[in-house]
Short mmCIF file of C-alpha atoms in Angstrom, two decimals:
data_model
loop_
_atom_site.label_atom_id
_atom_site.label_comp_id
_atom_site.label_asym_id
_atom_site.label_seq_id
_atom_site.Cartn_x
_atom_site.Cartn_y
_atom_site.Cartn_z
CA UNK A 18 102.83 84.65 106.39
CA UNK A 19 102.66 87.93 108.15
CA UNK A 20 100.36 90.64 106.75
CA UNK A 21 101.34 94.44 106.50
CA UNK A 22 99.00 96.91 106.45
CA UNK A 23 101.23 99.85 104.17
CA UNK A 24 99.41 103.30 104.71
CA UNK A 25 100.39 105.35 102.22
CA UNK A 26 98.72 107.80 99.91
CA UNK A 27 101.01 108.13 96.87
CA UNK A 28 100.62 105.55 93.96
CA UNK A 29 104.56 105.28 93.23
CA UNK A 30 105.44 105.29 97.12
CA UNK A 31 102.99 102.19 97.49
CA UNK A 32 104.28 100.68 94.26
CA UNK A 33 107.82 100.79 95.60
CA UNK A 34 106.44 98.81 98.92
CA UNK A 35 105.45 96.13 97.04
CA UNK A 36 107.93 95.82 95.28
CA UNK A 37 110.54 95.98 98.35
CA UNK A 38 107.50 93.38 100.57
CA UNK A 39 106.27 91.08 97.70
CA UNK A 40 109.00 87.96 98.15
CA UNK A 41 108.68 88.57 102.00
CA UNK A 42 105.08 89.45 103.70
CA UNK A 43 101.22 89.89 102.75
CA UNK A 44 100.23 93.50 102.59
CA UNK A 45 97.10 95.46 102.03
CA UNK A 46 97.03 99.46 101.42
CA UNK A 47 95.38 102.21 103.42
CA UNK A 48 95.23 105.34 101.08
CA UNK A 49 94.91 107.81 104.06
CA UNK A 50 94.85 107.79 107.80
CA UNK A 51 91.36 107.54 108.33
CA UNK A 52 91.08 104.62 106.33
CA UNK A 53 94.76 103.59 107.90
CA UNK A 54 92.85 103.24 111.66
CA UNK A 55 89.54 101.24 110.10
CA UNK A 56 92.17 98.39 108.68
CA UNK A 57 94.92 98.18 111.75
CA UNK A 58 91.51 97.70 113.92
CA UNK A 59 89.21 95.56 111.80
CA UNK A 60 92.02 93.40 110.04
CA UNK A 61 94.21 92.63 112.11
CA UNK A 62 97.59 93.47 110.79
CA UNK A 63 100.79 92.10 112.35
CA UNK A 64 102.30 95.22 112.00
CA UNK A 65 101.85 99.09 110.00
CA UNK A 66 103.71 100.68 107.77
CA UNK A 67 102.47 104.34 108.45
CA UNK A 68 103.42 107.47 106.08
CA UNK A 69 103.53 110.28 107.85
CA UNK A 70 101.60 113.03 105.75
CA UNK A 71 98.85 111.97 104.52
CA UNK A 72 95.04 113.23 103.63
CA UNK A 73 92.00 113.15 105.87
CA UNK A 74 94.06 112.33 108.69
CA UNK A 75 97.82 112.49 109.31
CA UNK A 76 99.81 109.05 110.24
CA UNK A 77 101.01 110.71 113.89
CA UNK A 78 97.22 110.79 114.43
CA UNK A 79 96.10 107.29 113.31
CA UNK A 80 99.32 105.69 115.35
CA UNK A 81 98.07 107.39 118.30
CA UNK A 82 94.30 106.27 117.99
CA UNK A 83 95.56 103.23 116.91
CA UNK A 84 97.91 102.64 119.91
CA UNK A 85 95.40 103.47 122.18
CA UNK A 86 92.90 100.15 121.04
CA UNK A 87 95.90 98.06 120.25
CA UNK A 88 98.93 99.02 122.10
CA UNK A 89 101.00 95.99 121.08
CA UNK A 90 100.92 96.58 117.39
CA UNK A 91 104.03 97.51 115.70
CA UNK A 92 103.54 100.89 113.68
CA UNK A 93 106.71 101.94 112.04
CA UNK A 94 106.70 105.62 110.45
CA UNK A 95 107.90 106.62 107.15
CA UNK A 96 108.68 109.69 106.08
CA UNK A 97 110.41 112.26 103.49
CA UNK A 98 111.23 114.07 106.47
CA UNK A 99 114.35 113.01 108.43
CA UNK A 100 114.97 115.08 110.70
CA UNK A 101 115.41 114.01 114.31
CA UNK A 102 112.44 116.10 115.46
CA UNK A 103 110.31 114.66 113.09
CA UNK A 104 111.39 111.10 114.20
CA UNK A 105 110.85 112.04 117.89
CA UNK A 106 107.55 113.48 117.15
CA UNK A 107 106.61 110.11 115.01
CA UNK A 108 107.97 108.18 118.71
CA UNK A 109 105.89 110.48 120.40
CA UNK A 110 103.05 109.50 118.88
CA UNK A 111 103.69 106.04 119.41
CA UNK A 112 105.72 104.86 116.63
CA UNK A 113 107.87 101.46 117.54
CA UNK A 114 110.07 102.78 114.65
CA UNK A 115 110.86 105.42 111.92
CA UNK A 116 112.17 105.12 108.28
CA UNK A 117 112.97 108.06 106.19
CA UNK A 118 111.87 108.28 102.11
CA UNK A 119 113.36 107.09 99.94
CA UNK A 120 113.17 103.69 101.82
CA UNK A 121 116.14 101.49 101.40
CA UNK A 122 114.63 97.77 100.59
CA UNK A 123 117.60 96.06 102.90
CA UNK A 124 116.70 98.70 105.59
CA UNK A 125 113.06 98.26 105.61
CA UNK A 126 112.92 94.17 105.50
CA UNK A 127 115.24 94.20 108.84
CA UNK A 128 113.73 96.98 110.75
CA UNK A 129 109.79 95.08 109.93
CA UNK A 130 111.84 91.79 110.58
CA UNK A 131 112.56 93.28 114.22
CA UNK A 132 109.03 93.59 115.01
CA UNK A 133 108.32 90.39 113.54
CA UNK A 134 110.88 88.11 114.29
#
């Protein structure tokens, strides 16, 4: 089964992830981006579910620290904000994808499900 590394601060965001994952993938939590970079590098997820705004260090930063050591794993953003600069800057950074909050479960199964075959 393919494991999802969901990097996201806030308790009822993360609890809605599981909730929309559980019947589908493994996943494991990073509560900030800091601790979002140490897990995508040392555990080998098949692909990242990155929040955008986040303490110690922002998801646009991890992805792009990220990309650089592993260029071939799938990072999809997610954020509360959706607007289109906000998704280019998340593709700028290196994002394979971008989903806005509140995530819709149908949505979010078929966009990781893209990456993952």
């Amino acid at each position: 089964m393919n494991r999802i590394l969901v990097a996201e601060d806030n308790d009822s965001n993360y609890m809605l992830m599981t909730y929309i994952l559980k019947n589908h993938f493994e996943f494991f939590r990073a509560k900030n981006g800091q601790e979002a970079l140490e897990k995508a590098l040392n555990e080998q997820p098949d692909l990242v579910l990155m929040d955008i705004k986040m303490p110690v260090m922002d998801g646009l930063e991890a992805t792009r620290l990220i990309k650089l050591k592993n260029p071939s794993l799938p990072i999809i953003a997610l954020t509360a904000n959706a607007f289109d600069s906000d998704r280019q800057q998340a593709l700028a950074a290196g994002c394979d994808d971008f989903l806005s909050k509140p995530i819709n479960a149908e949505k979010c199964i078929q966009t990781i499900k893209k990456f993952l075959g």
